mmCIF file of C-alpha atoms and ligand atoms in Angstrom:
data_model
loop_
_atom_site.group_PDB
_atom_site.id
_atom_site.type_symbol
_atom_site.label_atom_id
_atom_site.label_comp_id
_atom_site.label_asym_id
_atom_site.label_seq_id
_atom_site.Cartn_x
_atom_site.Cartn_y
_atom_site.Cartn_z
ATOM 1 C CA MET A 1 58.847 32.555 26.663
ATOM 2 C CA GLU A 2 55.551 32.794 24.753
ATOM 3 C CA ASN A 3 55.304 31.418 21.214
ATOM 4 C CA LEU A 4 56.969 34.024 19.033
ATOM 5 C CA THR A 5 55.390 34.659 15.649
ATOM 6 C CA ILE A 6 57.011 34.832 12.264
ATOM 7 C CA ASP A 7 55.633 36.832 9.327
ATOM 8 C CA GLY A 8 54.436 34.230 6.824
ATOM 9 C CA LYS A 9 53.520 36.851 4.230
ATOM 10 C CA ARG A 10 56.958 38.433 4.394
ATOM 11 C CA LEU A 11 58.537 34.988 3.964
ATOM 12 C CA TRP A 12 56.283 34.269 0.974
ATOM 13 C CA ASP A 13 56.946 37.661 -0.626
ATOM 14 C CA SER A 14 60.700 37.176 -0.248
ATOM 15 C CA LEU A 15 60.479 33.715 -1.806
ATOM 16 C CA MET A 16 58.547 35.105 -4.760
ATOM 17 C CA GLU A 17 60.989 37.989 -5.216
ATOM 18 C CA MET A 18 63.950 35.569 -5.113
ATOM 19 C CA ALA A 19 62.135 33.316 -7.611
ATOM 20 C CA GLY A 20 62.089 36.252 -10.031
ATOM 21 C CA ILE A 21 65.855 35.810 -10.460
ATOM 22 C CA GLY A 22 66.170 33.140 -13.148
ATOM 23 C CA ALA A 23 62.403 32.745 -13.479
ATOM 24 C CA THR A 24 61.371 30.391 -16.285
ATOM 25 C CA ALA A 25 58.344 30.638 -18.556
ATOM 26 C CA LYS A 26 56.791 27.584 -16.893
ATOM 27 C CA GLY A 27 56.878 29.138 -13.424
ATOM 28 C CA GLY A 28 60.114 27.610 -12.190
ATOM 29 C CA VAL A 29 63.669 28.778 -11.737
ATOM 30 C CA CYS A 30 66.933 28.207 -13.631
ATOM 31 C CA ARG A 31 69.735 29.566 -11.454
ATOM 32 C CA LEU A 32 72.764 27.348 -11.956
ATOM 33 C CA ALA A 33 75.618 27.633 -9.477
ATOM 34 C CA LEU A 34 78.043 30.532 -9.941
ATOM 35 C CA THR A 35 76.290 32.011 -12.976
ATOM 36 C CA ASP A 36 75.390 35.706 -13.215
ATOM 37 C CA LEU A 37 71.913 34.815 -11.941
ATOM 38 C CA ASP A 38 73.432 33.076 -8.911
ATOM 39 C CA ARG A 39 75.445 36.259 -8.288
ATOM 40 C CA GLU A 40 72.233 38.292 -8.480
ATOM 41 C CA SER A 41 70.481 36.044 -5.942
ATOM 42 C CA ARG A 42 73.493 36.279 -3.617
ATOM 43 C CA ALA A 43 73.441 40.080 -3.850
ATOM 44 C CA LEU A 44 69.728 40.205 -3.001
ATOM 45 C CA PHE A 45 70.221 37.880 -0.012
ATOM 46 C CA THR A 46 73.166 39.978 1.180
ATOM 47 C CA ARG A 47 71.196 43.214 0.896
ATOM 48 C CA TRP A 48 68.264 41.759 2.860
ATOM 49 C CA CYS A 49 70.577 40.473 5.587
ATOM 50 C CA GLU A 50 72.402 43.794 5.875
ATOM 51 C CA GLU A 51 69.050 45.568 6.115
ATOM 52 C CA ALA A 52 68.260 43.152 8.971
ATOM 53 C CA GLY A 53 71.394 44.358 10.771
ATOM 54 C CA CYS A 54 73.634 41.354 10.039
ATOM 55 C CA SER A 55 77.272 41.352 9.086
ATOM 56 C CA VAL A 56 77.759 39.338 5.914
ATOM 57 C CA GLY A 57 80.890 37.554 4.712
ATOM 58 C CA PHE A 58 81.865 34.653 2.471
ATOM 59 C CA ASP A 59 84.580 32.012 2.461
ATOM 60 C CA ALA A 60 86.914 30.471 -0.118
ATOM 61 C CA MET A 61 84.059 28.351 -1.496
ATOM 62 C CA GLY A 62 81.737 31.348 -1.792
ATOM 63 C CA ASN A 63 79.568 30.086 1.065
ATOM 64 C CA ILE A 64 77.852 33.220 2.428
ATOM 65 C CA PHE A 65 77.349 33.714 6.184
ATOM 66 C CA ALA A 66 75.020 36.397 7.551
ATOM 67 C CA ARG A 67 75.614 36.818 11.274
ATOM 68 C CA ARG A 68 73.280 38.224 13.879
ATOM 69 C CA PRO A 69 75.335 38.777 17.023
ATOM 70 C CA GLY A 70 74.468 37.086 20.290
ATOM 71 C CA ARG A 71 75.015 38.280 23.840
ATOM 72 C CA ASN A 72 78.092 36.089 24.108
ATOM 73 C CA PRO A 73 80.357 36.455 21.059
ATOM 74 C CA ASP A 74 82.546 33.581 22.280
ATOM 75 C CA LEU A 75 79.788 31.000 21.818
ATOM 76 C CA PRO A 76 79.785 29.106 18.515
ATOM 77 C CA PRO A 77 76.953 30.270 16.257
ATOM 78 C CA VAL A 78 73.763 28.368 15.709
ATOM 79 C CA MET A 79 73.535 28.092 11.955
ATOM 80 C CA THR A 80 70.689 27.614 9.502
ATOM 81 C CA GLY A 81 70.388 27.891 5.742
ATOM 82 C CA SER A 82 70.407 25.983 2.481
ATOM 83 C CA HIS A 83 71.213 26.915 -1.126
ATOM 84 C CA LEU A 84 70.192 29.411 -3.815
ATOM 85 C CA ASP A 85 71.433 27.464 -6.836
ATOM 86 C CA SER A 86 68.827 25.432 -8.715
ATOM 87 C CA GLN A 87 68.460 22.661 -11.238
ATOM 88 C CA PRO A 88 68.175 23.773 -14.914
ATOM 89 C CA THR A 89 64.417 23.248 -14.665
ATOM 90 C CA GLY A 90 64.096 23.762 -10.933
ATOM 91 C CA GLY A 91 61.362 25.102 -8.696
ATOM 92 C CA LYS A 92 60.984 28.182 -6.508
ATOM 93 C CA TYR A 93 61.362 26.422 -3.157
ATOM 94 C CA ASP A 94 64.183 23.839 -3.314
ATOM 95 C CA GLY A 95 66.965 25.521 -1.321
ATOM 96 C CA ALA A 96 65.597 29.078 -1.444
ATOM 97 C CA TYR A 97 63.040 28.143 1.197
ATOM 98 C CA GLY A 98 65.690 27.113 3.730
ATOM 99 C CA VAL A 99 67.699 30.272 3.124
ATOM 100 C CA LEU A 100 64.730 32.620 3.326
ATOM 101 C CA ALA A 101 63.157 30.811 6.290
ATOM 102 C CA GLY A 102 66.465 31.513 8.044
ATOM 103 C CA LEU A 103 66.259 35.162 7.042
ATOM 104 C CA GLU A 104 62.641 35.313 8.262
ATOM 105 C CA VAL A 105 63.801 33.974 11.640
ATOM 106 C CA LEU A 106 66.350 36.791 11.872
ATOM 107 C CA ARG A 107 63.779 39.389 10.866
ATOM 108 C CA SER A 108 61.317 38.005 13.426
ATOM 109 C CA LEU A 109 63.928 38.051 16.188
ATOM 110 C CA ASN A 110 64.468 41.719 15.315
ATOM 111 C CA ASP A 111 60.713 42.428 15.359
ATOM 112 C CA HIS A 112 60.401 40.905 18.811
ATOM 113 C CA GLY A 113 63.607 42.496 20.111
ATOM 114 C CA VAL A 114 64.983 39.096 21.105
ATOM 115 C CA GLU A 115 68.648 38.831 21.928
ATOM 116 C CA THR A 116 70.061 35.301 21.777
ATOM 117 C CA GLU A 117 72.990 34.083 23.854
ATOM 118 C CA ALA A 118 74.838 32.569 20.900
ATOM 119 C CA PRO A 119 75.140 34.324 17.543
ATOM 120 C CA VAL A 120 72.815 33.106 14.792
ATOM 121 C CA GLU A 121 74.116 32.702 11.241
ATOM 122 C CA VAL A 122 72.133 32.177 8.060
ATOM 123 C CA VAL A 123 74.225 30.472 5.404
ATOM 124 C CA VAL A 124 73.959 30.121 1.639
ATOM 125 C CA TRP A 125 75.959 27.056 0.550
ATOM 126 C CA THR A 126 77.610 27.039 -2.875
ATOM 127 C CA ASN A 127 76.662 24.452 -5.524
ATOM 128 C CA GLU A 128 74.324 22.265 -3.504
ATOM 129 C CA GLU A 129 72.584 20.904 -6.585
ATOM 130 C CA GLY A 130 75.605 19.367 -8.262
ATOM 131 C CA SER A 131 73.977 20.138 -11.582
ATOM 132 C CA ARG A 132 76.596 22.484 -13.027
ATOM 133 C CA PHE A 133 79.512 21.106 -10.995
ATOM 134 C CA ALA A 134 79.641 17.549 -9.605
ATOM 135 C CA PRO A 135 79.539 16.470 -6.877
ATOM 136 C CA ALA A 136 76.615 18.109 -5.110
ATOM 137 C CA MET A 137 76.797 19.782 -1.663
ATOM 138 C CA ILE A 138 80.385 20.766 -2.310
ATOM 139 C CA GLY A 139 80.340 24.091 -0.441
ATOM 140 C CA SER A 140 79.040 22.540 2.768
ATOM 141 C CA GLY A 141 81.279 19.507 2.221
ATOM 142 C CA ALA A 142 84.368 21.705 2.061
ATOM 143 C CA PHE A 143 83.192 23.643 5.138
ATOM 144 C CA ALA A 144 82.732 20.359 7.042
ATOM 145 C CA GLY A 145 86.179 19.098 5.991
ATOM 146 C CA VAL A 146 84.863 16.294 3.763
ATOM 147 C CA PHE A 147 86.544 17.769 0.658
ATOM 148 C CA ASP A 148 89.810 19.619 0.708
ATOM 149 C CA LEU A 149 89.629 23.113 -0.676
ATOM 150 C CA ASP A 150 91.889 22.421 -3.616
ATOM 151 C CA TYR A 151 89.732 19.499 -4.782
ATOM 152 C CA ALA A 152 86.530 21.510 -4.294
ATOM 153 C CA GLN A 153 87.728 24.641 -6.117
ATOM 154 C CA ASN A 154 88.966 22.557 -9.041
ATOM 155 C CA ARG A 155 85.714 20.794 -9.920
ATOM 156 C CA THR A 156 84.800 21.658 -13.508
ATOM 157 C CA ASP A 157 81.578 22.238 -15.415
ATOM 158 C CA MET A 158 80.944 20.754 -18.876
ATOM 159 C CA ASP A 159 82.908 23.632 -20.461
ATOM 160 C CA GLY A 160 85.939 22.982 -18.266
ATOM 161 C CA LYS A 161 85.447 26.084 -16.070
ATOM 162 C CA THR A 162 86.380 25.480 -12.443
ATOM 163 C CA ILE A 163 84.482 26.477 -9.343
ATOM 164 C CA GLY A 164 87.482 28.591 -8.330
ATOM 165 C CA GLN A 165 87.490 30.492 -11.642
ATOM 166 C CA GLU A 166 83.774 31.101 -11.493
ATOM 167 C CA LEU A 167 83.940 32.238 -7.863
ATOM 168 C CA ASP A 168 86.597 34.765 -8.915
ATOM 169 C CA ARG A 169 84.508 35.890 -11.860
ATOM 170 C CA ILE A 170 81.386 36.605 -9.818
ATOM 171 C CA GLY A 171 83.407 38.098 -6.925
ATOM 172 C CA TYR A 172 82.661 35.483 -4.275
ATOM 173 C CA LYS A 173 86.030 33.885 -3.556
ATOM 174 C CA GLY A 174 86.896 34.685 0.052
ATOM 175 C CA GLU A 175 89.546 33.294 2.391
ATOM 176 C CA GLY A 176 89.526 29.995 4.322
ATOM 177 C CA CYS A 177 86.747 27.462 4.618
ATOM 178 C CA GLY A 178 85.347 25.805 7.741
ATOM 179 C CA GLY A 179 87.483 24.814 10.665
ATOM 180 C CA ARG A 180 85.384 26.802 13.125
ATOM 181 C CA PRO A 181 82.903 25.431 15.635
ATOM 182 C CA VAL A 182 79.176 25.529 14.971
ATOM 183 C CA GLY A 183 76.828 25.087 17.941
ATOM 184 C CA ALA A 184 74.066 23.429 15.915
ATOM 185 C CA TYR A 185 72.812 23.418 12.324
ATOM 186 C CA PHE A 186 69.188 23.301 11.184
ATOM 187 C CA GLU A 187 67.908 23.289 7.621
ATOM 188 C CA ALA A 188 64.311 23.804 6.535
ATOM 189 C CA HIS A 189 63.386 22.316 3.157
ATOM 190 C CA ILE A 190 60.416 21.135 1.154
ATOM 191 C CA GLU A 191 60.127 17.353 1.372
ATOM 192 C CA GLN A 192 60.565 16.814 -2.396
ATOM 193 C CA GLY A 193 58.581 13.572 -2.021
ATOM 194 C CA PRO A 194 54.921 12.605 -1.463
ATOM 195 C CA VAL A 195 54.825 11.302 2.138
ATOM 196 C CA LEU A 196 53.777 14.367 4.176
ATOM 197 C CA GLU A 197 51.081 15.420 1.734
ATOM 198 C CA ALA A 198 49.661 11.883 1.509
ATOM 199 C CA GLU A 199 49.479 11.591 5.290
ATOM 200 C CA GLU A 200 48.281 15.180 5.764
ATOM 201 C CA LYS A 201 51.175 16.042 8.056
ATOM 202 C CA THR A 202 52.541 19.577 8.105
ATOM 203 C CA ILE A 203 56.023 18.937 9.485
ATOM 204 C CA GLY A 204 58.527 16.222 8.659
ATOM 205 C CA VAL A 205 60.836 15.628 11.603
ATOM 206 C CA VAL A 206 63.855 14.450 9.636
ATOM 207 C CA THR A 207 65.801 11.710 11.391
ATOM 208 C CA GLY A 208 68.545 11.403 8.782
ATOM 209 C CA ALA A 209 69.331 11.020 5.094
ATOM 210 C CA GLN A 210 69.818 7.981 2.921
ATOM 211 C CA GLY A 211 73.173 7.073 1.382
ATOM 212 C CA GLN A 212 74.049 8.040 -2.133
ATOM 213 C CA ARG A 213 76.535 7.068 -4.870
ATOM 214 C CA TRP A 214 77.209 8.916 -8.120
ATOM 215 C CA TYR A 215 78.973 7.352 -11.116
ATOM 216 C CA GLU A 216 80.266 8.601 -14.442
ATOM 217 C CA ILE A 217 80.430 6.035 -17.238
ATOM 218 C CA THR A 218 82.000 6.389 -20.677
ATOM 219 C CA LEU A 219 81.473 3.723 -23.325
ATOM 220 C CA THR A 220 83.680 3.919 -26.392
ATOM 221 C CA GLY A 221 82.874 2.067 -29.596
ATOM 222 C CA GLN A 222 83.558 3.098 -33.171
ATOM 223 C CA GLU A 223 81.923 5.784 -35.273
ATOM 224 C CA ALA A 224 80.879 4.411 -38.639
ATOM 225 C CA HIS A 225 78.452 5.095 -41.473
ATOM 226 C CA ALA A 226 74.822 4.199 -40.669
ATOM 227 C CA GLY A 227 74.213 2.865 -44.198
ATOM 228 C CA PRO A 228 77.059 0.633 -45.361
ATOM 229 C CA THR A 229 78.010 -0.809 -41.951
ATOM 230 C CA PRO A 230 76.336 -4.215 -41.407
ATOM 231 C CA MET A 231 74.730 -4.766 -38.007
ATOM 232 C CA ALA A 232 77.195 -7.538 -37.115
ATOM 233 C CA ARG A 233 80.211 -5.236 -37.561
ATOM 234 C CA ARG A 234 79.073 -2.399 -35.330
ATOM 235 C CA HIS A 235 80.496 -1.151 -32.034
ATOM 236 C CA ASP A 236 77.576 1.082 -31.130
ATOM 237 C CA ALA A 237 78.230 2.883 -27.848
ATOM 238 C CA LEU A 238 74.617 4.015 -27.547
ATOM 239 C CA VAL A 239 73.293 0.465 -27.694
ATOM 240 C CA GLY A 240 75.626 -0.389 -24.788
ATOM 241 C CA ALA A 241 74.472 2.724 -22.931
ATOM 242 C CA ALA A 242 70.844 1.755 -23.493
ATOM 243 C CA SER A 243 71.417 -1.578 -21.832
ATOM 244 C CA ILE A 244 73.075 0.172 -18.865
ATOM 245 C CA VAL A 245 70.099 2.550 -18.569
ATOM 246 C CA THR A 246 67.764 -0.442 -18.470
ATOM 247 C CA ALA A 247 70.002 -2.238 -15.969
ATOM 248 C CA VAL A 248 70.055 0.801 -13.659
ATOM 249 C CA ASN A 249 66.271 0.855 -13.669
ATOM 250 C CA ARG A 250 66.150 -2.885 -13.021
ATOM 251 C CA ILE A 251 68.594 -2.531 -10.107
ATOM 252 C CA GLY A 252 66.364 0.174 -8.638
ATOM 253 C CA THR A 253 63.310 -2.052 -8.788
ATOM 254 C CA SER A 254 65.105 -5.162 -7.544
ATOM 255 C CA PHE A 255 66.533 -3.476 -4.418
ATOM 256 C CA GLN A 256 63.110 -2.492 -3.082
ATOM 257 C CA PRO A 257 61.928 -1.351 -0.702
ATOM 258 C CA ASP A 258 63.652 2.028 -0.661
ATOM 259 C CA ALA A 259 66.176 1.900 -3.513
ATOM 260 C CA CYS A 260 66.254 4.720 -6.076
ATOM 261 C CA ALA A 261 68.307 4.475 -9.278
ATOM 262 C CA THR A 262 68.503 7.077 -12.040
ATOM 263 C CA VAL A 263 70.399 7.833 -15.234
ATOM 264 C CA GLY A 264 69.876 11.593 -15.522
ATOM 265 C CA MET A 265 72.458 12.596 -18.099
ATOM 266 C CA LEU A 266 73.501 11.032 -21.375
ATOM 267 C CA ILE A 267 75.781 12.590 -23.966
ATOM 268 C CA CYS A 268 76.003 10.815 -27.283
ATOM 269 C CA LYS A 269 78.812 11.588 -29.734
ATOM 270 C CA PRO A 270 78.879 12.669 -32.454
ATOM 271 C CA ASN A 271 75.065 12.884 -32.185
ATOM 272 C CA SER A 272 74.430 12.792 -35.887
ATOM 273 C CA ARG A 273 71.550 10.746 -37.255
ATOM 274 C CA ASN A 274 73.542 8.812 -39.823
ATOM 275 C CA VAL A 275 76.631 8.097 -37.735
ATOM 276 C CA ILE A 276 76.804 5.039 -35.460
ATOM 277 C CA PRO A 277 77.531 6.565 -32.008
ATOM 278 C CA GLY A 278 81.207 6.178 -31.135
ATOM 279 C CA GLU A 279 81.124 7.419 -27.570
ATOM 280 C CA VAL A 280 78.484 7.854 -24.885
ATOM 281 C CA PHE A 281 78.861 9.486 -21.481
ATOM 282 C CA LEU A 282 76.208 8.810 -18.851
ATOM 283 C CA THR A 283 75.699 9.385 -15.152
ATOM 284 C CA VAL A 284 74.170 7.105 -12.532
ATOM 285 C CA ASP A 285 72.599 8.222 -9.239
ATOM 286 C CA PHE A 286 71.967 5.445 -6.657
ATOM 287 C CA ARG A 287 70.328 5.968 -3.263
ATOM 288 C CA HIS A 288 69.423 3.677 -0.398
ATOM 289 C CA PRO A 289 68.981 4.190 3.365
ATOM 290 C CA ASN A 290 70.894 0.945 4.054
ATOM 291 C CA ASP A 291 74.624 1.059 3.276
ATOM 292 C CA GLY A 292 74.832 -2.724 2.688
ATOM 293 C CA ARG A 293 72.015 -2.621 0.142
ATOM 294 C CA LEU A 294 73.651 0.389 -1.537
ATOM 295 C CA ALA A 295 76.865 -1.643 -1.824
ATOM 296 C CA GLY A 296 74.827 -4.447 -3.431
ATOM 297 C CA MET A 297 73.510 -1.977 -6.017
ATOM 298 C CA ASP A 298 77.095 -0.917 -6.696
ATOM 299 C CA GLN A 299 78.108 -4.518 -7.420
ATOM 300 C CA ALA A 300 75.095 -5.067 -9.670
ATOM 301 C CA LEU A 301 75.918 -1.935 -11.683
ATOM 302 C CA ARG A 302 79.550 -2.919 -12.220
ATOM 303 C CA GLN A 303 78.472 -6.343 -13.445
ATOM 304 C CA ALA A 304 75.805 -4.992 -15.781
ATOM 305 C CA ALA A 305 78.193 -2.404 -17.234
ATOM 306 C CA GLU A 306 80.822 -5.056 -17.944
ATOM 307 C CA VAL A 307 78.284 -7.275 -19.676
ATOM 308 C CA ALA A 308 77.058 -4.312 -21.758
ATOM 309 C CA ALA A 309 80.607 -3.447 -22.820
ATOM 310 C CA GLU A 310 81.557 -7.014 -23.636
ATOM 311 C CA THR A 311 78.393 -7.682 -25.606
ATOM 312 C CA GLY A 312 78.873 -4.566 -27.715
ATOM 313 C CA GLY A 313 82.632 -4.799 -28.143
ATOM 314 C CA LEU A 314 82.998 -1.513 -26.303
ATOM 315 C CA GLU A 315 85.613 0.001 -24.043
ATOM 316 C CA LEU A 316 84.218 0.779 -20.585
ATOM 317 C CA LYS A 317 85.312 3.459 -18.124
ATOM 318 C CA LEU A 318 83.250 3.418 -14.927
ATOM 319 C CA GLU A 319 84.127 5.784 -12.107
ATOM 320 C CA GLU A 320 82.369 6.289 -8.790
ATOM 321 C CA ILE A 321 82.816 10.033 -8.338
ATOM 322 C CA TRP A 322 80.907 10.525 -5.088
ATOM 323 C CA HIS A 323 79.661 8.487 -2.178
ATOM 324 C CA PHE A 324 78.239 9.209 1.229
ATOM 325 C CA GLY A 325 76.721 6.705 3.588
ATOM 326 C CA ALA A 326 73.351 6.854 5.316
ATOM 327 C CA THR A 327 73.517 9.772 7.759
ATOM 328 C CA PRO A 328 71.537 9.817 11.003
ATOM 329 C CA PHE A 329 70.954 13.288 12.454
ATOM 330 C CA ASP A 330 71.688 14.323 16.039
ATOM 331 C CA GLN A 331 69.012 12.913 18.346
ATOM 332 C CA ALA A 332 68.777 16.066 20.446
ATOM 333 C CA CYS A 333 68.296 18.213 17.327
ATOM 334 C CA VAL A 334 65.643 15.808 16.034
ATOM 335 C CA ALA A 335 63.879 16.099 19.392
ATOM 336 C CA VAL A 336 64.021 19.903 19.235
ATOM 337 C CA VAL A 337 62.368 19.870 15.801
ATOM 338 C CA LYS A 338 59.627 17.569 17.064
ATOM 339 C CA ALA A 339 59.093 19.764 20.131
ATOM 340 C CA GLY A 340 58.839 22.809 17.842
ATOM 341 C CA ALA A 341 56.107 21.156 15.787
ATOM 342 C CA GLU A 342 54.204 20.319 18.966
ATOM 343 C CA ARG A 343 54.709 23.747 20.480
ATOM 344 C CA TYR A 344 53.135 25.442 17.461
ATOM 345 C CA GLY A 345 50.412 22.787 17.099
ATOM 346 C CA HIS A 346 51.535 21.366 13.753
ATOM 347 C CA SER A 347 50.920 17.727 12.867
ATOM 348 C CA HIS A 348 54.168 15.873 12.279
ATOM 349 C CA ARG A 349 55.840 12.570 11.570
ATOM 350 C CA GLU A 350 59.394 11.302 11.433
ATOM 351 C CA ILE A 351 60.856 10.961 7.961
ATOM 352 C CA ILE A 352 64.144 10.026 6.277
ATOM 353 C CA SER A 353 65.348 12.431 3.606
ATOM 354 C CA GLY A 354 65.414 10.953 0.130
ATOM 355 C CA ALA A 355 67.354 13.929 -1.192
ATOM 356 C CA GLY A 356 70.877 14.953 -0.371
ATOM 357 C CA HIS A 357 71.141 18.211 1.557
ATOM 358 C CA ASP A 358 73.897 20.404 2.943
ATOM 359 C CA ALA A 359 72.715 19.155 6.341
ATOM 360 C CA VAL A 360 74.211 15.753 5.463
ATOM 361 C CA TYR A 361 77.706 17.217 5.480
ATOM 362 C CA MET A 362 76.987 19.655 8.305
ATOM 363 C CA ALA A 363 76.066 16.604 10.407
ATOM 364 C CA LYS A 364 79.791 15.797 10.369
ATOM 365 C CA ALA A 365 80.684 19.235 11.744
ATOM 366 C CA ALA A 366 77.874 20.030 14.194
ATOM 367 C CA PRO A 367 74.751 18.605 15.828
ATOM 368 C CA THR A 368 72.279 18.791 12.969
ATOM 369 C CA GLY A 369 68.557 18.524 12.294
ATOM 370 C CA MET A 370 66.180 19.214 9.417
ATOM 371 C CA ILE A 371 62.585 20.336 9.059
ATOM 372 C CA PHE A 372 60.502 19.257 6.062
ATOM 373 C CA VAL A 373 57.250 20.749 4.830
ATOM 374 C CA PRO A 374 54.985 19.196 2.160
ATOM 375 C CA CYS A 375 55.183 20.038 -1.532
ATOM 376 C CA GLU A 376 52.388 19.552 -4.033
ATOM 377 C CA ASN A 377 52.120 15.981 -5.342
ATOM 378 C CA GLY A 378 55.612 15.374 -3.984
ATOM 379 C CA ILE A 379 57.093 16.942 -7.124
ATOM 380 C CA SER A 380 60.473 18.710 -7.022
ATOM 381 C CA HIS A 381 63.350 19.256 -9.455
ATOM 382 C CA ASN A 382 60.590 20.437 -11.757
ATOM 383 C CA GLU A 383 59.341 23.913 -12.640
ATOM 384 C CA ILE A 384 55.882 23.039 -11.312
ATOM 385 C CA GLU A 385 57.245 22.492 -7.774
ATOM 386 C CA ASN A 386 54.738 24.059 -5.377
ATOM 387 C CA ALA A 387 54.109 24.534 -1.655
ATOM 388 C CA THR A 388 51.535 26.482 0.364
ATOM 389 C CA PRO A 389 52.308 29.704 2.236
ATOM 390 C CA GLU A 390 50.762 28.119 5.348
ATOM 391 C CA ASP A 391 53.038 25.067 5.327
ATOM 392 C CA LEU A 392 56.096 27.188 4.591
ATOM 393 C CA ALA A 393 55.220 29.470 7.518
ATOM 394 C CA ALA A 394 54.719 26.436 9.777
ATOM 395 C CA GLY A 395 58.183 25.108 8.953
ATOM 396 C CA CYS A 396 59.613 28.547 9.668
ATOM 397 C CA GLU A 397 57.947 28.588 13.098
ATOM 398 C CA VAL A 398 59.556 25.243 13.891
ATOM 399 C CA LEU A 399 62.903 26.606 12.694
ATOM 400 C CA LEU A 400 62.493 29.650 14.971
ATOM 401 C CA HIS A 401 61.829 27.329 17.895
ATOM 402 C CA ALA A 402 64.872 25.183 17.116
ATOM 403 C CA ILE A 403 67.156 28.192 16.827
ATOM 404 C CA LEU A 404 65.898 29.754 20.053
ATOM 405 C CA GLU A 405 66.363 26.446 21.889
ATOM 406 C CA LYS A 406 69.934 26.010 20.701
ATOM 407 C CA ALA A 407 71.045 29.662 20.699
ATOM 408 C CA GLY A 408 69.374 30.381 24.037
ATOM 409 C CA ALA A 409 67.155 33.375 24.654
ATOM 410 C CA ARG A 410 65.722 34.986 27.694
HETATM 411 C C1 LIG B 1 69.886 17.257 -4.290
HETATM 412 O O1 LIG B 1 69.192 18.067 -4.877
HETATM 413 C C2 LIG B 1 69.765 15.841 -4.513
HETATM 414 O O2 LIG B 1 69.950 15.416 -5.657
HETATM 415 O O3 LIG B 1 69.400 15.116 -3.582
HETATM 416 MN MN1 LIG B 2 67.718 21.461 -2.029
HETATM 417 MN MN1 LIG B 3 67.694 20.095 -5.373
#
């Protein structure tokens, strides 16, 4: 079969239209999971897929599946997709690119009148970001059997609303989740790091993802008046938290190369300028491609948190709420992605994903691969996130190749 084309302008225009839903003044997107804006983006995706002749359904986690039939309905589908939820100050491409590249593949197959052997499904996973509801990647995790449905539907946001309640509210709570075979899964995504751009490579052939651990820590001290309370008598939870923040950063730098360590959220109570903080909640995000090193970071954190609590006379609650190990992708799928880059003449290199992706959980349910394209200055989870139409189109060509290889086409 000759090299089929995709329509890069159509892909770009769809991305820009999707980015209008939840658009921020600084050019990014705020589309938190299961909000009204998320519902709007789901409705637009569904309309586009129906216009492309797909049947569209969703499961008990609100994961949406748009299905283009194959010649043989008994074959498991080849699946591709990503997420439409974003960070509070997210960009236009994180997640939306993978979803709309999948849609562009379907539209291109229609344009060329190609019938695949296996059905092709484009999926929108619920709550990939883990920003509104922790942990991240929970829709794909439930589909892959990593989380049971009850646990997944009962995760709460900061206001105590559950995923299940919010799915009901926006009309996206279907029946059942996962437990069906998937022939292969591919996900296209911006790299979200600087490697491809620095090396002037168009395609990242993703060989796997690094391991990740998330923690929630609460330090409890005693609220007291900022004036009359002598320094020696204080139990200041924020001072303890500050030393944990510093320790997390130190752990990140001392487990180089490759470690990443972040405190991204800190809630100080009562947050009044003349009250000594009585309670602080903070989150820790640790990543490392080597599971042993990640375990070492875990130990170092526990030690540092205990020292911080003891020094400040504080009560410590430290909970690891999420953990997945380093995840290699299927070698045959990795090879298909590489072959796609070569077929379309795009420069490429192998790369390990620094970010978590739905592909990490799908790798437990199906042979899985990922395709990265560069993003400007390696910046993501930021409203200034940017990528070129040419690179996005190139990644979509590689995705088309991968899907045709795995779904089979004459
Ligand atoms: C997902 O966005 C992650 O934090 O890796
Ligand atoms: Mn993403
Ligand atoms: Mn993200």
